[in-house]
Amino acid sequence: MGRSEDLRTATVQDLLDHMLARTVDSLGAHAGALVLLDPGAEVLALDVSVGLPPEFMGPPRRIAVTDAPGDPVAEAVRLRQPVWTGSGDGRQPARGHPQHVELSPYPRGAAVTPLVTPSAVWGALLVLIPQNGPGPDEDARRRLVTAGHCVAWVLQGAAAAGNRLVPGSEPRFLPLPPTEPVAPGEARAAADLVASLPEGGCRLDPRGRITFVDPTAAALLGLSVPHLLGARLWEAVPWLDHAVYEHRHRIAVAERLPTSFTAHRPVGGRLLFQLYPDRTGVSVRIALTDDVFAPRSQEPVGMEAVAGPTRLDALSHLMCLSGALAEAASVRQIVDLVADHLMLSLRAQAFALLVSEAGRVRVVGHRGFDPKVLDGVDHAPLVSDVSVPGLTAGAPSWELNQGVPSFFADREELRAVHPEGADIDDGMGAWAWLPLMVSGRAVGICVVGYERPREFTLPERTTLTSLGALIAQALDRARQYDAAQQLAEGLQARLLPRTLPRIPGLQVAARYLPASHGMDVGGDFYDLIRLSDTEVAAVIGDVQGHDVSAAGLMGQVRTAVHAYAVAGAAPGEVLARTNRLLTDLDPDLLTSCLYAHIDMARHCAHLATAGHVPPLLRPPGRPGHVLDLPPGPLLGVDPAADYPTLEVDLPPGTLLAVYTDGLVETHGKDHDAGIAELAAVLSGARGPLDAIADALLARAQPSGDRTDDTALLLLNVEEHPTVGSAV
């Protein structure tokens, strides 16, 4: 990207930052965030937060759109409508979005609106409202939706200009500006006022960094003013380095409520810290106290209790990880979750997930390690001479068999146990090997790497071992799910046509998409059957359900229709015979089907339907419209059912679209309205047939979320016959 493009992107980013801040202010919220849909993936990523640091936001920084049940941001994008988790009643969010409450340590309401334009979904706009405050009224909700529309159009305009805004590797944080500017003289007077008071005072930004401290506060803390400025309070003052004190600060920032705590100084005496938050940070009053009624906080047990992953931000990541692992359904999701949370919480620089398959080691996911190093262990025998430090192919077999974690503080400790791999450089200086055991059975091993040598404290070892157990359960479940998915995909591939016949004078494009949830197999099907040199039958159907039973019945229906069509039966008779067959089979599943007999020589088609959604027809030079076919009942219901036929003209240049209801069904939208919208898209779509098919899919399911299977078959009668294309 050139400098001018960088400037254009920066300008769009500045505009969006300004719009987000203005939205937060206008709604009376105290924080907000812009969440972007990662292009090419069904993942939402936190791009920027306003008023509240990203690490305070609660939900994960990356959310799978289709695999985050209960998350209000993902739900808003999936449903393409605003979501409100409530405010004022702390129980209300838990009813509709329990995961949002469980993973967020601070009770608050959330208002989310998706960023939607007619062509795409771009992400979501989120604002946070304190639970003790009033929730957004109808006017505030309308203004949030309006702001979301404006942001969405800005994002679309930037993308159209070739400068699509994509989420950065780390979310940005923008503090809210002060409501009124302060003159230099006023700032000096305020500093003098604080200095003259018997108590000490300091000012913290939203992340806890000290932006101002007076000499009295510094003296009470036993440190100099220069030493304190710019540092986080609990990091600058060793005896305040405890998650309890950091938690008090986060509560003040997140909820905009005063709070306090006491702490014992090493030199004696107890200090009272009173925190008063506002939109730009927290003012802290510090004073000696002997008041027995002063609020007390849990005191640190020892410095070893706060080492490594016991910082509050680490605990938040670990809480998010444990909750999200319970929902993870695939190995890819687990790898992403561990990368997003485990590495941050443990302050690690690398990790790898290895599993045992048929006596060999397989690397199923990794971050931070050199891929060339991993190539040395992937698919190697569990016991072999192949060695890489921290990822020794033979060495993990002992940990896998015994289920015993190993911790290596430096390369010398690794060499003492596994000398064969210690001299190969993987860029790491310390390692933790965590066997992944389920019911006494080894399913794999998680290797965590640190760039520098380090001692693993007892709390760290306990935390890592516990995380290994969580990862093991999730990984075992995900591998079973992945195996079921592979089986389903193989079954689906065998039941659907691998290729479609090439018919001179007829262009064809086909698409099939399974539902986003559950097994990747369903009952939707399509087929194109050559009947003669100038005749072809187009078939599409939908068997109720999204499981193996539905797929099996779909195969039977497709085979029956194909056989009756090749035998020369008319469209109505094909459906009638198939109906009688299904009635005899008594499948206990409903089936719809549409059959079109196309005569290329006469430029016409005869269509019959068995309760299927109506096809769309776009004659040359005219808009697309719905074909009103005479109704016929679903297959397998009434053995004596009749299926009338409709004849339509197909002059050269005509486009016929047959599809299943997954293409037009959207939560909260009328079925007929969905068909009308699809006809409008067909009317305006131009270009190659494949591009038109993709446009229809994108318009119907812009977020990629599908509650039902989707099948689409497009047929274009050419004016000058060429070899058709099948997709």
XYZ file of C-alpha atoms in Angstrom:
727
model
C 0.000 0.000 0.000
C 1.376 3.381 -1.005
C 1.597 6.517 1.098
C -1.544 8.072 -0.406
C -3.521 4.899 0.351
C -2.138 4.903 3.906
C -3.389 8.477 4.304
C -6.827 7.594 2.937
C -7.104 4.639 5.299
C -5.955 6.800 8.208
C -8.580 9.401 7.310
C -11.329 6.755 7.332
C -10.033 5.433 10.638
C -10.019 8.914 12.186
C -13.567 9.497 10.963
C -14.785 6.224 12.448
C -13.003 6.935 15.742
C -14.749 10.307 15.915
C -18.138 8.755 15.082
C -17.688 6.101 17.774
C -16.761 8.657 20.451
C -19.703 10.885 19.492
C -22.079 7.909 19.644
C -20.895 6.967 23.138
C -21.355 10.565 24.338
C -24.755 11.071 22.717
C -26.176 7.877 24.255
C -24.939 8.678 27.761
C -22.847 5.503 27.700
C -19.414 5.344 29.246
C -17.700 3.066 26.736
C -18.072 1.707 23.223
C -16.306 -0.412 20.653
C -16.089 -0.997 16.916
C -16.015 -4.689 16.022
C -15.122 -5.575 12.417
C -15.876 -8.694 10.418
C -12.570 -10.105 9.269
C -12.735 -10.329 5.437
C -12.637 -13.876 4.202
C -13.477 -15.323 7.631
C -16.531 -15.660 9.837
C -14.685 -13.973 12.709
C -15.443 -10.688 14.450
C -12.406 -8.832 15.788
C -12.344 -5.930 18.235
C -10.762 -3.019 16.340
C -11.005 -0.069 18.746
C -12.573 0.691 22.114
C -13.490 4.103 23.506
C -13.676 4.966 27.200
C -12.783 1.478 28.406
C -9.526 -0.344 27.575
C -9.932 -3.450 25.381
C -8.775 -5.718 28.195
C -11.669 -4.419 30.337
C -14.349 -5.167 27.744
C -15.038 -8.679 28.981
C -15.861 -10.688 25.814
C -13.020 -12.235 23.763
C -11.241 -9.959 21.297
C -12.029 -12.378 18.452
C -15.439 -14.024 18.167
C -16.543 -16.666 15.678
C -19.829 -15.463 14.184
C -21.399 -18.897 13.975
C -19.790 -20.460 17.050
C -20.485 -17.974 19.841
C -23.959 -18.785 21.201
C -25.097 -16.229 23.756
C -22.654 -13.526 22.677
C -24.659 -10.353 21.908
C -22.180 -9.058 19.300
C -22.172 -12.300 17.294
C -25.949 -12.564 17.671
C -26.492 -9.054 16.311
C -24.385 -9.879 13.243
C -26.047 -13.251 12.700
C -29.574 -11.856 12.981
C -28.727 -8.519 11.333
C -30.700 -6.685 14.003
C -29.895 -4.792 17.233
C -29.459 -6.670 20.485
C -29.967 -5.211 23.977
C -28.734 -7.128 27.021
C -30.510 -4.805 29.447
C -29.462 -2.388 32.163
C -30.603 -1.729 35.659
C -31.624 -5.346 36.288
C -28.500 -7.412 36.787
C -30.437 -10.592 36.051
C -31.771 -9.511 32.681
C -28.606 -10.087 30.593
C -28.243 -13.586 32.011
C -31.636 -14.618 30.658
C -30.832 -13.931 27.021
C -27.029 -13.876 26.994
C -25.666 -15.989 29.859
C -22.190 -16.328 28.348
C -21.836 -12.538 28.116
C -22.489 -12.257 31.852
C -20.370 -15.219 32.889
C -17.306 -14.090 30.968
C -17.522 -10.444 31.995
C -16.317 -9.663 35.526
C -18.215 -6.366 35.696
C -22.025 -6.208 35.508
C -23.222 -3.856 32.808
C -25.656 -3.631 29.953
C -24.698 -3.752 26.318
C -26.404 -2.292 23.271
C -25.232 -3.707 19.936
C -26.245 -2.823 16.405
C -24.913 -4.612 13.309
C -23.127 -2.635 10.611
C -25.176 -3.598 7.556
C -25.460 -2.307 3.999
C -27.453 -3.965 1.192
C -24.309 -5.677 -0.063
C -22.639 -6.921 3.115
C -22.340 -7.064 6.891
C -19.238 -5.196 8.087
C -19.277 -5.779 11.834
C -21.031 -4.280 14.840
C -21.154 -1.168 17.008
C -21.204 -1.803 20.757
C -21.885 0.571 23.651
C -21.705 -0.336 27.339
C -24.018 1.087 29.947
C -23.521 0.761 33.738
C -25.996 -1.604 35.341
C -26.925 1.017 37.926
C -27.923 3.501 35.223
C -31.048 3.625 33.068
C -31.048 1.518 29.959
C -31.318 3.049 26.485
C -34.776 4.402 25.725
C -36.423 4.139 22.319
C -34.866 7.386 21.126
C -31.386 6.242 22.186
C -31.890 2.945 20.425
C -32.916 4.692 17.219
C -29.850 6.916 17.414
C -27.589 3.891 17.910
C -29.102 2.149 14.879
C -28.689 5.338 12.837
C -25.062 5.607 13.922
C -24.548 1.989 12.898
C -25.963 2.687 9.438
C -23.613 5.670 9.021
C -20.569 3.674 10.105
C -21.547 0.822 7.765
C -21.769 3.131 4.755
C -18.376 4.651 5.594
C -16.878 1.146 5.727
C -18.510 0.206 2.420
C -17.296 3.403 0.778
C -13.748 2.755 1.953
C -13.901 -0.827 0.650
C -15.261 0.335 -2.720
C -12.316 2.741 -2.978
C -9.883 -0.115 -2.355
C -9.153 0.824 1.259
C -11.163 -1.660 3.255
C -10.612 -1.203 6.967
C -9.465 -4.471 8.514
C -8.966 -5.149 12.234
C -5.403 -4.694 13.462
C -3.360 -7.351 15.202
C -4.108 -5.637 18.526
C -7.189 -3.534 19.351
C -6.643 0.189 19.847
C -7.830 2.234 22.820
C -9.112 5.797 22.675
C -9.740 7.647 25.947
C -12.748 9.913 26.033
C -11.793 13.599 25.827
C -12.500 15.835 28.848
C -15.808 17.658 28.743
C -14.176 21.085 29.220
C -10.606 22.238 28.532
C -8.498 23.305 31.519
C -6.432 26.481 31.338
C -2.749 26.275 32.472
C -3.443 28.571 35.412
C -6.304 26.372 36.582
C -4.093 23.277 36.402
C -1.476 24.960 38.596
C -4.121 26.034 41.103
C -5.529 22.499 41.233
C -2.056 21.074 41.904
C -1.482 23.613 44.703
C -4.866 22.743 46.212
C -4.041 19.027 46.326
C -0.566 19.712 47.760
C -2.009 21.778 50.610
C -4.334 19.005 51.809
C -3.194 16.656 54.614
C -4.053 13.618 52.483
C -2.230 12.563 49.345
C -3.734 12.410 45.905
C -2.956 10.970 42.506
C -4.630 10.609 39.137
C -4.838 7.360 37.134
C -5.734 6.948 33.473
C -8.230 4.198 32.525
C -5.427 1.639 32.408
C -4.174 2.589 35.860
C -1.108 4.600 34.833
C -0.268 7.491 37.140
C -0.639 10.801 35.303
C -0.340 13.006 38.397
C 0.833 12.447 41.973
C 1.495 14.986 44.681
C 4.484 14.859 47.093
C 2.274 13.835 50.029
C 0.964 10.769 48.188
C 4.488 9.860 47.078
C 5.722 10.104 50.670
C 2.885 7.922 51.952
C 3.753 5.326 49.316
C 7.450 5.571 50.167
C 8.538 6.430 46.634
C 9.559 9.511 44.651
C 7.273 11.396 42.293
C 9.450 10.648 39.178
C 9.427 6.943 40.052
C 5.616 6.895 40.158
C 4.727 9.009 37.132
C 3.865 6.979 34.029
C 3.775 3.654 35.856
C 0.744 1.639 36.818
C 0.034 2.015 40.517
C 0.224 -1.690 41.393
C 3.423 -2.102 39.379
C 5.206 0.963 40.759
C 4.362 0.079 44.386
C 5.478 -3.527 45.047
C 3.220 -4.054 48.073
C 0.182 -3.075 45.985
C 1.004 -5.681 43.312
C -2.047 -7.827 43.973
C -5.087 -8.674 41.850
C -7.471 -7.450 44.562
C -6.249 -3.855 44.283
C -6.218 -3.914 40.493
C -9.753 -5.285 40.572
C -10.913 -2.299 42.638
C -9.547 0.043 39.989
C -11.253 -1.872 37.203
C -14.589 -1.765 38.999
C -14.263 2.004 39.337
C -13.453 2.441 35.639
C -15.977 -0.069 34.316
C -18.918 0.992 36.458
C -18.087 4.673 37.078
C -18.760 4.128 40.784
C -16.582 5.236 43.729
C -14.880 2.431 45.621
C -12.119 2.058 48.205
C -9.699 -0.373 49.763
C -7.035 -0.452 52.465
C -3.516 -1.837 52.337
C -0.741 -2.326 54.912
C 2.568 -0.590 54.276
C 5.822 -2.510 54.863
C 7.003 0.308 57.161
C 3.832 0.042 59.243
C 0.455 1.681 59.207
C -2.534 1.175 57.007
C -3.426 3.352 54.018
C -6.934 4.073 52.836
C -7.307 4.424 49.046
C -10.555 6.059 47.876
C -11.193 5.938 44.117
C -13.436 8.480 42.348
C -13.853 7.725 38.620
C -14.976 9.981 35.786
C -14.945 9.815 31.992
C -11.159 10.270 31.627
C -9.774 8.282 34.557
C -9.772 7.878 38.331
C -8.851 10.313 41.107
C -7.371 8.571 44.153
C -7.326 9.965 47.701
C -4.624 8.357 49.879
C -4.565 8.753 53.661
C -3.312 6.988 56.771
C -6.150 5.383 58.676
C -6.660 3.655 62.008
C -10.415 3.442 61.532
C -11.501 -0.092 62.388
C -14.571 0.433 60.203
C -12.514 1.387 57.150
C -13.131 -0.966 54.190
C -10.669 -3.812 54.121
C -9.380 -5.811 51.185
C -7.893 -9.247 51.052
C -4.198 -8.915 51.768
C -1.541 -10.537 49.583
C -0.550 -13.970 50.799
C 2.951 -13.654 49.408
C 4.748 -12.515 46.293
C 4.602 -15.999 44.878
C 0.811 -15.681 44.787
C 0.924 -12.857 42.271
C 3.590 -14.127 39.924
C 2.873 -14.981 36.315
C -0.711 -15.578 35.349
C -2.438 -14.317 38.521
C -2.634 -10.705 37.356
C -6.212 -9.593 36.887
C -5.955 -9.251 33.111
C -4.522 -12.762 32.996
C -7.348 -14.082 35.157
C -9.850 -12.428 32.831
C -8.287 -14.141 29.808
C -8.256 -17.490 31.585
C -11.920 -17.080 32.539
C -12.801 -16.258 28.920
C -10.751 -19.221 27.717
C -12.408 -21.712 30.068
C -15.891 -20.512 29.098
C -15.145 -20.427 25.370
C -13.513 -23.890 25.368
C -16.792 -25.311 26.634
C -18.444 -23.989 23.436
C -15.655 -24.855 20.967
C -16.746 -27.393 18.362
C -13.658 -27.773 16.153
C -9.897 -28.060 16.496
C -9.461 -24.796 14.590
C -11.593 -22.965 17.134
C -9.532 -24.389 20.001
C -6.281 -23.288 18.372
C -7.645 -19.769 17.891
C -8.949 -19.605 21.466
C -5.674 -20.762 22.967
C -3.769 -18.265 20.826
C -6.092 -15.410 21.797
C -6.228 -16.080 25.528
C -3.689 -18.603 26.821
C -0.655 -16.870 25.333
C -1.811 -13.483 26.631
C -2.728 -14.760 30.078
C 0.500 -16.732 30.515
C 2.631 -14.086 28.780
C 3.966 -16.847 26.572
C 5.407 -16.360 23.105
C 4.570 -19.694 21.487
C 2.436 -22.776 21.797
C 1.740 -25.926 19.821
C -0.978 -28.564 20.047
C 0.165 -32.080 19.194
C -2.030 -35.169 19.040
C -1.314 -38.854 18.785
C -2.634 -40.533 15.634
C -1.847 -44.137 14.747
C 1.433 -44.094 16.654
C 2.569 -40.786 15.169
C 2.721 -37.182 16.299
C 0.580 -34.699 14.386
C 0.731 -30.938 14.865
C -2.871 -29.696 14.706
C -2.171 -26.047 15.492
C 0.523 -23.660 16.630
C 1.529 -20.041 17.112
C 4.956 -18.503 17.587
C 7.105 -21.544 16.750
C 9.076 -21.590 13.504
C 7.100 -23.732 11.011
C 10.351 -25.315 9.829
C 10.968 -26.544 13.373
C 7.485 -28.026 13.528
C 8.023 -29.844 10.238
C 10.646 -31.910 12.032
C 8.107 -33.389 14.425
C 4.873 -33.441 12.409
C 3.914 -37.014 11.406
C 7.020 -38.437 13.104
C 6.710 -41.686 15.120
C 5.946 -41.162 18.793
C 9.288 -42.771 19.631
C 11.952 -41.788 17.126
C 15.291 -40.075 16.719
C 13.690 -36.922 15.302
C 14.348 -34.113 17.795
C 13.616 -30.435 18.174
C 13.955 -28.546 21.457
C 10.741 -28.317 23.398
C 9.077 -30.346 20.629
C 11.180 -33.518 20.658
C 9.304 -36.182 18.750
C 10.460 -39.026 20.983
C 10.454 -37.135 24.265
C 6.750 -36.221 24.511
C 5.871 -39.914 24.294
C 6.902 -40.377 27.916
C 4.743 -37.471 29.035
C 1.875 -38.769 26.880
C 2.111 -42.253 28.357
C 2.542 -41.134 31.969
C 0.306 -38.084 31.914
C 2.931 -36.089 33.822
C 3.554 -32.418 32.938
C 7.137 -31.229 32.543
C 8.534 -27.727 33.099
C 11.948 -26.625 31.831
C 13.186 -23.287 33.162
C 16.041 -23.113 30.641
C 17.897 -25.100 28.005
C 20.144 -26.770 30.563
C 17.158 -28.310 32.331
C 15.878 -29.560 28.986
C 19.296 -31.011 28.138
C 19.433 -32.849 31.445
C 16.220 -34.721 30.649
C 16.261 -34.834 26.829
C 19.817 -34.202 25.562
C 18.911 -35.267 22.006
C 16.873 -32.105 21.349
C 18.421 -29.408 23.508
C 20.971 -28.194 20.950
C 18.433 -27.390 18.226
C 17.336 -23.773 18.401
C 13.592 -23.099 18.249
C 13.901 -19.528 19.516
C 12.569 -20.359 22.979
C 14.321 -20.343 26.355
C 11.775 -22.127 28.591
C 9.053 -24.692 27.991
C 6.037 -26.305 29.605
C 4.832 -29.679 28.337
C 1.209 -30.308 29.293
C -0.126 -33.810 28.568
C -3.745 -33.723 27.470
C -5.508 -36.592 29.242
C -9.169 -37.637 29.056
C -10.373 -40.438 31.359
C -6.820 -41.692 31.735
C -6.306 -41.709 27.972
C -3.736 -39.473 26.259
C -5.196 -37.396 23.428
C -2.219 -35.094 22.871
C 0.166 -32.612 24.401
C 0.242 -28.813 24.590
C 3.686 -27.218 24.453
C 3.973 -23.652 25.753
C 7.143 -21.722 24.924
C 8.787 -18.635 26.451
C 11.504 -16.642 24.713
C 13.570 -16.183 27.887
C 14.505 -18.613 30.661
C 12.119 -18.423 33.622
C 11.251 -20.269 36.790
C 7.801 -21.828 36.931
C 6.266 -21.078 40.325
C 3.910 -23.497 42.041
C 0.803 -21.372 41.217
C 1.900 -21.220 37.567
C 2.381 -24.966 37.394
C -1.024 -25.505 38.974
C -2.651 -23.079 36.531
C -0.949 -24.634 33.507
C -1.877 -28.161 34.581
C -5.514 -27.152 35.101
C -5.589 -25.475 31.690
C -4.194 -28.637 30.162
C -7.176 -30.562 31.528
C -9.617 -28.022 30.049
C -7.868 -28.071 26.672
C -7.821 -31.883 26.686
C -11.582 -32.162 27.161
C -12.258 -29.561 24.479
C -9.736 -31.071 22.049
C -11.119 -34.589 22.429
C -14.652 -33.344 21.842
C -13.554 -31.220 18.871
C -11.699 -34.087 17.206
C -14.824 -36.225 17.446
C -16.805 -33.353 15.943
C -14.254 -32.932 13.141
C -14.385 -36.650 12.412
C -18.182 -36.458 12.173
C -17.849 -33.453 9.864
C -15.466 -35.315 7.557
C -17.857 -38.268 7.465
C -20.755 -35.936 6.686
C -18.835 -34.131 3.963
C -17.919 -37.443 2.356
C -21.522 -38.618 2.496
C -22.786 -35.342 1.048
C -20.226 -35.455 -1.767
C -21.363 -38.952 -2.729
C -25.066 -38.045 -2.692
C -24.834 -34.836 -4.723
C -23.764 -34.876 -8.394
C -19.991 -34.494 -8.744
C -20.419 -32.802 -12.114
C -23.341 -31.663 -14.206
C -23.754 -32.637 -17.876
C -22.718 -30.044 -20.438
C -25.719 -29.176 -22.559
C -25.149 -27.201 -25.796
C -27.152 -23.990 -25.672
C -27.588 -24.091 -21.892
C -25.329 -22.510 -19.305
C -25.565 -23.941 -15.794
C -24.256 -22.870 -12.391
C -24.953 -24.762 -9.163
C -24.257 -24.036 -5.509
C -24.768 -26.008 -2.317
C -24.127 -24.710 1.211
C -24.846 -26.741 4.352
C -26.318 -25.205 7.487
C -23.792 -23.376 9.680
C -24.718 -25.388 12.767
C -24.791 -29.097 13.390
C -23.444 -31.775 11.077
C -22.228 -30.549 7.703
C -24.839 -32.629 5.866
C -28.450 -32.050 4.980
C -31.377 -32.943 2.771
C -31.195 -30.307 0.024
C -30.339 -31.647 -3.426
C -30.235 -30.683 -7.085
C -29.670 -32.519 -10.342
C -29.455 -31.925 -14.088
C -30.547 -34.917 -16.192
C -29.842 -35.236 -19.923
C -32.993 -36.629 -21.568
C -32.067 -36.235 -25.257
C -29.887 -34.064 -27.465
C -32.330 -31.170 -27.032
C -34.057 -31.968 -23.735
C -32.884 -31.742 -20.137
C -34.535 -31.989 -16.704
C -33.605 -29.676 -13.839
C -34.499 -30.973 -10.374
C -34.218 -29.424 -6.937
C -35.575 -30.667 -3.619
C -35.475 -30.311 0.143
C -35.800 -33.145 2.645
C -36.683 -32.105 6.195
C -33.772 -32.187 8.648
C -29.996 -31.740 8.709
C -28.762 -35.174 9.635
C -27.743 -38.489 8.121
C -31.377 -39.636 7.911
C -32.265 -36.579 5.835
C -29.253 -37.148 3.600
C -30.155 -40.812 3.130
C -33.725 -39.994 2.125
C -32.421 -37.273 -0.163
C -30.340 -39.879 -1.983
C -33.403 -42.087 -2.416
C -35.529 -39.233 -3.768
C -32.829 -38.077 -6.173
C -32.339 -41.625 -7.478
C -36.087 -42.146 -7.936
C -36.591 -38.855 -9.774
C -33.607 -39.600 -12.018
C -34.937 -43.057 -12.891
C -38.478 -41.888 -13.685
C -37.164 -38.933 -15.719
C -34.879 -41.079 -17.867
C -37.804 -43.491 -18.405
C -39.598 -40.662 -20.207
C -42.274 -39.710 -17.672
C -43.797 -36.214 -17.842
C -42.982 -33.760 -14.998
C -46.241 -34.346 -13.109
C -45.895 -38.100 -13.503
C -42.281 -38.072 -12.273
C -43.404 -36.424 -9.044
C -46.487 -38.648 -8.711
C -44.441 -41.865 -9.048
C -41.805 -40.585 -6.626
C -44.573 -39.645 -4.207
C -46.030 -43.155 -4.285
C -42.590 -44.652 -3.694
C -41.977 -42.440 -0.661
C -45.419 -43.208 0.712
C -44.549 -46.919 0.606
C -41.197 -46.243 2.335
C -42.964 -44.218 5.082
C -39.834 -42.125 5.847
C -41.532 -39.899 8.471
C -39.788 -36.879 6.897
C -41.384 -34.236 4.691
C -39.917 -33.696 1.221
C -40.469 -30.909 -1.291
C -39.363 -31.066 -4.912
C -39.522 -29.032 -8.119
C -39.116 -30.633 -11.552
C -38.556 -28.676 -14.798
C -38.495 -30.357 -18.202
C -36.647 -28.001 -20.574
C -37.026 -28.385 -24.358
C -34.182 -26.503 -26.050
C -35.613 -27.015 -29.542
C -39.046 -25.569 -28.707
C -37.640 -22.970 -26.231
C -40.093 -23.903 -23.505
C -40.236 -25.645 -20.144
C -42.842 -27.703 -18.301
C -42.684 -27.373 -14.515
C -44.371 -29.218 -11.649
C -43.913 -28.686 -7.919
C -44.402 -30.753 -4.779
C -44.746 -28.041 -2.154
C -41.449 -26.422 -3.137
C -40.575 -22.707 -3.095
C -41.466 -21.079 -6.437
C -38.773 -20.642 -9.099
C -37.675 -17.283 -10.486
C -37.669 -16.390 -14.174
C -35.838 -13.482 -15.822
C -36.862 -13.126 -19.494
C -34.443 -11.245 -21.790
C -34.666 -7.499 -21.275
C -37.201 -7.802 -18.452
C -36.929 -7.958 -14.635
C -36.986 -11.205 -12.756
C -40.271 -12.399 -11.283
C -41.769 -15.310 -9.372
C -43.361 -18.130 -11.369
C -46.770 -18.954 -9.904
C -46.954 -22.737 -10.332
C -50.115 -24.759 -9.670
C -49.664 -26.248 -6.190
C -48.922 -29.872 -5.450
C -48.595 -31.518 -2.001
C -45.324 -32.552 -0.390
C -43.943 -35.961 -1.353
C -44.777 -38.947 0.832
C -48.011 -37.549 2.295
C -50.877 -38.600 0.002
C -50.305 -41.588 -2.346
C -53.114 -40.407 -4.638
C -51.816 -36.844 -4.993
C -51.834 -35.170 -8.395
C -49.133 -32.754 -9.599
C -50.324 -30.350 -12.339
C -47.865 -28.915 -14.856
C -47.255 -25.359 -16.070
C -45.714 -24.539 -19.457
C -43.550 -21.393 -19.782
C -41.636 -19.911 -22.698
C -37.841 -19.870 -22.577
C -36.655 -17.579 -25.365
C -32.883 -17.219 -25.815
C -31.400 -15.113 -23.024
C -33.880 -16.354 -20.398
C -32.522 -17.062 -16.910
C -34.289 -19.642 -14.719
C -33.425 -19.922 -11.001
C -34.539 -22.845 -8.839
C -33.473 -22.960 -5.197
C -34.333 -24.222 -1.707
C -35.872 -22.185 1.103
C -32.530 -21.805 2.884
C -31.774 -19.062 0.354
C -34.736 -16.910 1.385
C -35.315 -17.758 5.047
C -34.016 -15.080 7.408
C -34.824 -14.727 11.098
C -37.554 -12.143 11.626
C -38.276 -11.672 7.899
C -41.410 -12.694 6.013
C -40.901 -15.645 3.656
C -42.610 -13.930 0.699
C -40.574 -10.778 1.298
C -37.393 -12.849 1.104
C -38.454 -14.312 -2.253
C -39.302 -10.837 -3.563
C -35.877 -9.533 -2.496
C -34.176 -12.468 -4.214
C -36.120 -11.691 -7.421
C -34.940 -8.077 -7.200
C -31.321 -9.182 -6.869
C -31.737 -11.489 -9.858
C -33.147 -8.589 -11.871
C -30.090 -6.432 -11.266
C -27.409 -9.107 -11.411
C -25.163 -9.030 -14.464
C -22.042 -10.802 -15.614
C -21.073 -14.479 -15.847
C -23.528 -17.020 -14.482
C -21.146 -17.963 -11.658
C -20.983 -14.324 -10.545
C -24.794 -14.118 -10.527
C -24.994 -17.273 -8.399
C -22.488 -15.822 -5.921
C -24.425 -12.544 -5.792
C -27.643 -14.378 -4.916
C -25.905 -16.291 -2.119
C -24.193 -13.184 -0.751
C -27.409 -11.176 -0.710
C -29.355 -13.910 1.057
C -26.698 -14.761 3.663
C -24.363 -11.752 3.974
C -22.917 -12.761 7.359
C -22.289 -16.377 6.344
C -24.726 -17.642 8.984
C -27.113 -20.302 7.692
C -29.856 -21.892 9.766
C -30.850 -24.182 6.890
C -29.218 -25.913 3.942
C -29.098 -23.926 0.721
C -29.138 -25.239 -2.835
C -29.248 -23.131 -5.995
C -29.409 -24.070 -9.674
C -29.218 -21.376 -12.380
C -29.975 -22.135 -16.034
C -29.410 -19.653 -18.844
C -30.723 -20.341 -22.347
C -28.079 -19.091 -24.767
C -28.873 -17.299 -27.971
C -25.772 -18.719 -29.635
C -25.143 -22.187 -28.173
C -21.763 -22.745 -26.535
C -20.454 -25.330 -24.137
C -22.073 -24.633 -20.747
C -20.302 -24.333 -17.445
C -21.120 -26.365 -14.361
C -19.935 -25.398 -10.890
